[in-house]
Tab-separated table of C-alpha atoms and ligand atoms in Angstrom:
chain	number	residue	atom	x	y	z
A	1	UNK	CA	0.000	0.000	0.000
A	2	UNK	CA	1.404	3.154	-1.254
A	3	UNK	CA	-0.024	5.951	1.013
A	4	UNK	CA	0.991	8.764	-1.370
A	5	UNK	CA	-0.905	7.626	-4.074
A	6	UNK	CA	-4.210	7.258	-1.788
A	7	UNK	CA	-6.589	9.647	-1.973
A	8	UNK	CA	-8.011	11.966	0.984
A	9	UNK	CA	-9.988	9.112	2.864
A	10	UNK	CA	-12.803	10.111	4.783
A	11	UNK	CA	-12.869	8.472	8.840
A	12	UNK	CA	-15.248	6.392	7.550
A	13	UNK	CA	-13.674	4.265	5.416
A	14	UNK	CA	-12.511	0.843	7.045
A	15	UNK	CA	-8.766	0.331	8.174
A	16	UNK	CA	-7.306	-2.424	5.937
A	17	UNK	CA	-7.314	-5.754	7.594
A	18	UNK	CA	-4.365	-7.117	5.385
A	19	UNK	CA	-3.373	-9.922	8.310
A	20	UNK	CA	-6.954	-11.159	7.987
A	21	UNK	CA	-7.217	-10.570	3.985
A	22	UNK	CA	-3.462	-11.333	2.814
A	23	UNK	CA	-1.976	-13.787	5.573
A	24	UNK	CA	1.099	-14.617	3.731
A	25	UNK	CA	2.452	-10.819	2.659
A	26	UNK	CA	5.207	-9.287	4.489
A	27	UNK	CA	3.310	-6.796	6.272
A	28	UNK	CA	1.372	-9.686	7.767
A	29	UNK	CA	4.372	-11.208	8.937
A	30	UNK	CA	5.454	-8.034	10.525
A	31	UNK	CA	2.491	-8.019	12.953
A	32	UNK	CA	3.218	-11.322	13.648
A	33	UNK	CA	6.903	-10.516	14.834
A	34	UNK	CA	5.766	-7.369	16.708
A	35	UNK	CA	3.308	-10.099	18.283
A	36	UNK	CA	5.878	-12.143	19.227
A	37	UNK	CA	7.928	-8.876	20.117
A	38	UNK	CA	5.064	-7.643	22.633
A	39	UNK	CA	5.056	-11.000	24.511
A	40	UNK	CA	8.682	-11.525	25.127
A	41	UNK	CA	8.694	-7.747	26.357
A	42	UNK	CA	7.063	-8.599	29.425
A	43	UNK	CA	8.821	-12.289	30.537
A	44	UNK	CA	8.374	-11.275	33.941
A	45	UNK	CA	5.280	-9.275	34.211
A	46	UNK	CA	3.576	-11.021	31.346
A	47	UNK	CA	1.441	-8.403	28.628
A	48	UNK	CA	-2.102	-8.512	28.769
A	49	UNK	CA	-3.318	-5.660	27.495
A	50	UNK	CA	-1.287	-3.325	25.127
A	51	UNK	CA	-2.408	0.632	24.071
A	52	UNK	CA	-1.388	1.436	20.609
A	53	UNK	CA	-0.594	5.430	20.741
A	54	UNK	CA	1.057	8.031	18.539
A	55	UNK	CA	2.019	11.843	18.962
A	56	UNK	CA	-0.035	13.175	16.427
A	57	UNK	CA	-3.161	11.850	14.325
A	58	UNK	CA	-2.936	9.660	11.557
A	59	UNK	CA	-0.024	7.227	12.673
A	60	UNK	CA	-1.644	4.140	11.854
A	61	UNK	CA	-2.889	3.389	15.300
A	62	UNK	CA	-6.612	2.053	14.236
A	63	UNK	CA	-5.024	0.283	11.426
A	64	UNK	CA	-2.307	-1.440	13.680
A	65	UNK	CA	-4.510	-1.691	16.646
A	66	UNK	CA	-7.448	-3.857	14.382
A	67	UNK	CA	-4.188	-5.894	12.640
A	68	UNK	CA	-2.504	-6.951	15.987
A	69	UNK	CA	-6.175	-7.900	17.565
A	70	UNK	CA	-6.585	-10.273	14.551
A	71	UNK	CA	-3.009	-11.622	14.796
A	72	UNK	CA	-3.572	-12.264	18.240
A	73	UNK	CA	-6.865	-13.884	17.334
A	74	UNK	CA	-5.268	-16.008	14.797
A	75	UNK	CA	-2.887	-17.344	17.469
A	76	UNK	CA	-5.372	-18.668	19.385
A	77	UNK	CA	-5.565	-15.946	21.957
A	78	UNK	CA	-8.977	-14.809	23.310
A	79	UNK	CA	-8.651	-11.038	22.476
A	80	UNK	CA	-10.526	-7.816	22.799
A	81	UNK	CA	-9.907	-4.937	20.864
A	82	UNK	CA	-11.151	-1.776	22.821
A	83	UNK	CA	-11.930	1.535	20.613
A	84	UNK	CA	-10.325	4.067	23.194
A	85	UNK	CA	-11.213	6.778	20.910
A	86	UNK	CA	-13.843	8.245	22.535
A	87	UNK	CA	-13.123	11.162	19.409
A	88	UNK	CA	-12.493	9.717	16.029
A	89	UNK	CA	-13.523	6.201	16.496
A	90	UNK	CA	-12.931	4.032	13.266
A	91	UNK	CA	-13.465	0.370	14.786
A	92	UNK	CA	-17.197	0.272	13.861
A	93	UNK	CA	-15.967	0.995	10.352
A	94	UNK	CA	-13.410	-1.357	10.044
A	95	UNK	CA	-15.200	-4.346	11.289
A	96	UNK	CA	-18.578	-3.372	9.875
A	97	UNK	CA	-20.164	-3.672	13.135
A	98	UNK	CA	-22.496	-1.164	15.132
A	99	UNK	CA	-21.890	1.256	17.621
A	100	UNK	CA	-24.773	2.048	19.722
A	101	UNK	CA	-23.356	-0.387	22.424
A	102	UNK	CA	-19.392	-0.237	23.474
A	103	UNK	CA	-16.871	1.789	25.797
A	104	UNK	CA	-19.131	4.950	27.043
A	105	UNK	CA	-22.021	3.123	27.420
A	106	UNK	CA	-20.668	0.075	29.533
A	107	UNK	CA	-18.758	3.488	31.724
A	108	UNK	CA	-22.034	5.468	31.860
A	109	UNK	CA	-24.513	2.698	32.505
A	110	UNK	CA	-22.338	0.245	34.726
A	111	UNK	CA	-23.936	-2.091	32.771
A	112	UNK	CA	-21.896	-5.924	32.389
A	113	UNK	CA	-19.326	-5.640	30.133
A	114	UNK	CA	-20.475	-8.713	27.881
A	115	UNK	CA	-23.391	-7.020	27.258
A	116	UNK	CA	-21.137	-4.145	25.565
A	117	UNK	CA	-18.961	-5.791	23.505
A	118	UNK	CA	-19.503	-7.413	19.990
A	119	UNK	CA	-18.365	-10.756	18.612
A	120	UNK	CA	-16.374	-10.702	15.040
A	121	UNK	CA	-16.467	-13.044	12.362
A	122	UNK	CA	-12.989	-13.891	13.643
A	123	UNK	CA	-13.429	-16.557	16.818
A	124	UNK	CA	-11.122	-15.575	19.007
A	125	UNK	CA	-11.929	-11.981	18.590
A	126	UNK	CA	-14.548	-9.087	20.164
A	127	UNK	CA	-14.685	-5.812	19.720
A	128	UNK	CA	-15.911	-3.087	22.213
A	129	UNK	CA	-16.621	-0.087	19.950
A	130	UNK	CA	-16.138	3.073	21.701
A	131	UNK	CA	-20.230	3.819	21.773
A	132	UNK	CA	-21.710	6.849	21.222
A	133	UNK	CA	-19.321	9.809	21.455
A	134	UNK	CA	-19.835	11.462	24.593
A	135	UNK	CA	-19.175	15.207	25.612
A	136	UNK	CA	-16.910	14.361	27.575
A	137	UNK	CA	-13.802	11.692	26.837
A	138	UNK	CA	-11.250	12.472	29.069
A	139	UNK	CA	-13.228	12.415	31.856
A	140	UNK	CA	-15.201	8.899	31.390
A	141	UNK	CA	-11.603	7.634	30.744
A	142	UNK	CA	-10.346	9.220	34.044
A	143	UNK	CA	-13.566	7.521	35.798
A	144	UNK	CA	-13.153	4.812	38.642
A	145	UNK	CA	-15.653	2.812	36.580
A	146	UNK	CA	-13.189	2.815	33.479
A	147	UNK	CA	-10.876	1.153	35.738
A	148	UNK	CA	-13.498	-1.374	37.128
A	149	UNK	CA	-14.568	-2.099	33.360
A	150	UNK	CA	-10.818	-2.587	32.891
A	151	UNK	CA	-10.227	-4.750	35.809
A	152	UNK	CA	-13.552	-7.394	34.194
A	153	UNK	CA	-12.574	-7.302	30.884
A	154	UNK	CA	-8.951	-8.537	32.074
A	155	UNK	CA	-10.766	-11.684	33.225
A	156	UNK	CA	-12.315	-12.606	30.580
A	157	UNK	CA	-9.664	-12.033	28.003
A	158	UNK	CA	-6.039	-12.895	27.339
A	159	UNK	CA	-4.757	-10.043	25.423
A	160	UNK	CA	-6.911	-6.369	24.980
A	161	UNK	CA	-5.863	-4.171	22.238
A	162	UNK	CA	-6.929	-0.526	22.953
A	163	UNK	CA	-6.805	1.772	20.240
A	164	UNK	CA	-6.587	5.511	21.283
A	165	UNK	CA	-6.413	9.143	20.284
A	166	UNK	CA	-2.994	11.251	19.790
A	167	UNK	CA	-1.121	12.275	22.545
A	168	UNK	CA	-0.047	15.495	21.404
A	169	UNK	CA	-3.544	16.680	20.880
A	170	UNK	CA	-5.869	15.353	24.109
A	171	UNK	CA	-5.048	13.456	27.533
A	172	UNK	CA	-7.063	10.640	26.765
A	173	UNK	CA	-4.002	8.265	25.975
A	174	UNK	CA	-1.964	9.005	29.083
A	175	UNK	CA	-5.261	8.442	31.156
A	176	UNK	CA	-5.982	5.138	28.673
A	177	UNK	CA	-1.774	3.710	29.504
A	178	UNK	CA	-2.610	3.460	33.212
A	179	UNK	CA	-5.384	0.157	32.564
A	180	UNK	CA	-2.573	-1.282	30.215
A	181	UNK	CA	0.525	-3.266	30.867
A	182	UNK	CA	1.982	-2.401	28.018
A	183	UNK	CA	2.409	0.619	25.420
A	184	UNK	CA	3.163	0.910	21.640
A	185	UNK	CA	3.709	4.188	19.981
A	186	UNK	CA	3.340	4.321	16.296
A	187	UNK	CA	4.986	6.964	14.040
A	188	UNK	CA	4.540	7.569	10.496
A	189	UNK	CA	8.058	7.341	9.129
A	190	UNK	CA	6.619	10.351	6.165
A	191	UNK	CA	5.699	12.311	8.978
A	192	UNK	CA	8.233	11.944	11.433
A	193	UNK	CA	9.305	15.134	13.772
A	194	UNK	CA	11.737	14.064	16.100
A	195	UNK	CA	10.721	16.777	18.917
A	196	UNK	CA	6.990	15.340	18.566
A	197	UNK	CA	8.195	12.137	19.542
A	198	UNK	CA	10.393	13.142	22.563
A	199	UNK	CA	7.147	15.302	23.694
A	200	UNK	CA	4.960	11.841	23.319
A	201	UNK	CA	7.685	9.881	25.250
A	202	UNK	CA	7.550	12.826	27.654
A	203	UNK	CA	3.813	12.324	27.999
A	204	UNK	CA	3.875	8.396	28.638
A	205	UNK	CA	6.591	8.552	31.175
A	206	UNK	CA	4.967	11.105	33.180
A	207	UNK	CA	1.685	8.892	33.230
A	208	UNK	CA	3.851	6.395	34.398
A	209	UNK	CA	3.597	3.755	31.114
A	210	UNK	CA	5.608	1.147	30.230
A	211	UNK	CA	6.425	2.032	26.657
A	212	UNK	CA	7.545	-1.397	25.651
A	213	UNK	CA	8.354	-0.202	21.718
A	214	UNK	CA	8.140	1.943	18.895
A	215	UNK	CA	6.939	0.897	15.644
A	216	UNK	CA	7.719	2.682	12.495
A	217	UNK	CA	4.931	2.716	10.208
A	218	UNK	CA	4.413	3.093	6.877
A	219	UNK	CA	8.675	2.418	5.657
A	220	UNK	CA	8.885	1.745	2.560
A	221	UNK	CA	10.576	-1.580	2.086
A	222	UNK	CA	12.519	-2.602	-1.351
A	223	UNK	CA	12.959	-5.823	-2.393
A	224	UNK	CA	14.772	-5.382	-5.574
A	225	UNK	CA	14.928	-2.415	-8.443
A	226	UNK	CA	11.471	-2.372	-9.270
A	227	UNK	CA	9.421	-3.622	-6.091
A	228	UNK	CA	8.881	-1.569	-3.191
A	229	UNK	CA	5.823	-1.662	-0.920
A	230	UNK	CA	4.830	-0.042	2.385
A	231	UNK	CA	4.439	-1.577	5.722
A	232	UNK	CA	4.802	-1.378	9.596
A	233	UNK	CA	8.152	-2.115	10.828
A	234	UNK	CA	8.167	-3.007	14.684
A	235	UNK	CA	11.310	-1.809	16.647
A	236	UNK	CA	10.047	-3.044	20.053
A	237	UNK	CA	12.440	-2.358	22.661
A	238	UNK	CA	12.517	-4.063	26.607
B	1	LIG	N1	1.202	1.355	6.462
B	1	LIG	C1	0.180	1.986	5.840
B	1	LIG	N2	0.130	1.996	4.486
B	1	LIG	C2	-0.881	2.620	3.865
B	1	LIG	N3	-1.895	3.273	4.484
B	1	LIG	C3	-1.883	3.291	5.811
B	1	LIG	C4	-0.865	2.654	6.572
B	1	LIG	N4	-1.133	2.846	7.894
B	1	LIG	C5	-2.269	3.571	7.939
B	1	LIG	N5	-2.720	3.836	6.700
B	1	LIG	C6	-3.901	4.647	6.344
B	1	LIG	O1	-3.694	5.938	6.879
B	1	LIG	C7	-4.897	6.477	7.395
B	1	LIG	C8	-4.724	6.782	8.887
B	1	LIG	O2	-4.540	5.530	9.554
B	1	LIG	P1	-5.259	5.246	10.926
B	1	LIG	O3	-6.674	5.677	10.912
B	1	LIG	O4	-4.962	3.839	11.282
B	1	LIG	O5	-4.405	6.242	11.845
B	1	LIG	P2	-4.707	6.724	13.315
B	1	LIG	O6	-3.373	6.925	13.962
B	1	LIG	O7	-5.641	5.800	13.971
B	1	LIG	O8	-5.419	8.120	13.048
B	1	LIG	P3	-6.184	9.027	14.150
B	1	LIG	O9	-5.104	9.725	14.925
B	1	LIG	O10	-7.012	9.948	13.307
B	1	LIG	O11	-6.999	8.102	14.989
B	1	LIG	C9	-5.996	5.438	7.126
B	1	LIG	O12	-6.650	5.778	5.934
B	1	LIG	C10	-5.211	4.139	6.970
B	1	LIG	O13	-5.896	3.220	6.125
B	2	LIG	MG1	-7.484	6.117	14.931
């Protein structure tokens, strides 16, 4: 996928699932490896639920975020992907799914969370949309019942993806790494600004996350004179 040749795409348009749709291409395999990656980055303190962040919009987050849940799936891993964009969410879109139920309903109503969440065609994998946007993100995130909802969906799943806004832009994220045991930040390698990043890194370690790697999406990689694609390269650090 060649971003500069795509045209303006509206938030509505679904995130490709290429690890779903093209198992065997190299960008596949690179979610696999940043799989593998994410659970030998926590040997001790195994990784249960990851947040997949960037400093500014458009990293790749949803796109990463939906990819990883279904490589996780595909392993055999009973997985959640949470849409922790109470702002721009794109899950609904991706997976085709509705969004009257999800994330700020199950924190407004106290309602179970089962009853929020949404299965997939994929078995291994549910969604919980982020629901209707509410007035006020940062806030529900903030909420002690955020961290309650956390606390039961970390029983009944072995890895939760939550996909999130930009740091640089609202607090959401650094409220959203405190129910994760892991963090990811994503940068677009075409839109890369060194002091952005630092800021973002900043951000996580003030929240107190455990920024477990970087990935660099979006590098072009060449295979020979005429072939060169696009794809996420992984650079997870311990
Ligand atoms: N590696 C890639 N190659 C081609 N297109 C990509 C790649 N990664 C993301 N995109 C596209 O770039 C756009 C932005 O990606 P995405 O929505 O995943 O970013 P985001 O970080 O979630 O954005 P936001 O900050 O608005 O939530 C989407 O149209 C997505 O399909
Ligand atoms: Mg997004």
């Amino acid at each position: 996928m060649n971003r500069k040749k795509m045209n303006k795409i509206e938030n509505t348009t679904p995130r490709s699932m290429v690890v779903a749709n093209q198992p065997h291409a190299t960008v596949s395999e690179q979610f696999r490896i940043l799989r593998t990656n994410i659970t030998y980055s926590g040997v001790d303190h195994p990784i249960r639920s990851v947040l997949f962040t960037s400093a500014i919009a458009g990293a790749g987050k949803s796109t990463i975020a939906a990819n990883m849940a279904v490589a996780y799936a595909q392993a055999g891993v009973k997985t959640l992907l949470v849409d922790g964009d109470l702002r721009r969410p794109t899950t609904h879109y991706t997976f085709e799914v509705p969004n009257r139920k999800g994330l700020s309903k199950a924190i407004i109503d106290h309602v179970p969370p089962e009853d929020m969440v949404t299965k997939t065609e994929f078995d291994k994998l549910d969604l919980m949309t982020s629901g209707p946007i509410p007035p006020n993100p940062s806030e529900l995130l903030a909420s002690k019942s955020m961290e309650a909802l956390m606390n039961a969906l970390a029983i009944n799943y072995e890895m939760v993806i939550i996909d999130s806004p930009p740091l640089l832009s609202v607090t959401d994220s650094q409220l959203l790494c405190k129910q994760a045991d892991g963090v990811v930040l994503i940068t677009d390698v075409e839109n890369n600004d060194r002091n952005e990043l630092l800021e973002a890194k900043d951000l996580l370690d003030k929240a107190g996350a455990n920024i477990i790697g970087v990935v660099l999406n979006n590098r072009e990689e060449r295979r020979g004179p005429n072939e060169a694609y696009y794809y996420a390269e992984p650079v997870t650090e311990s």
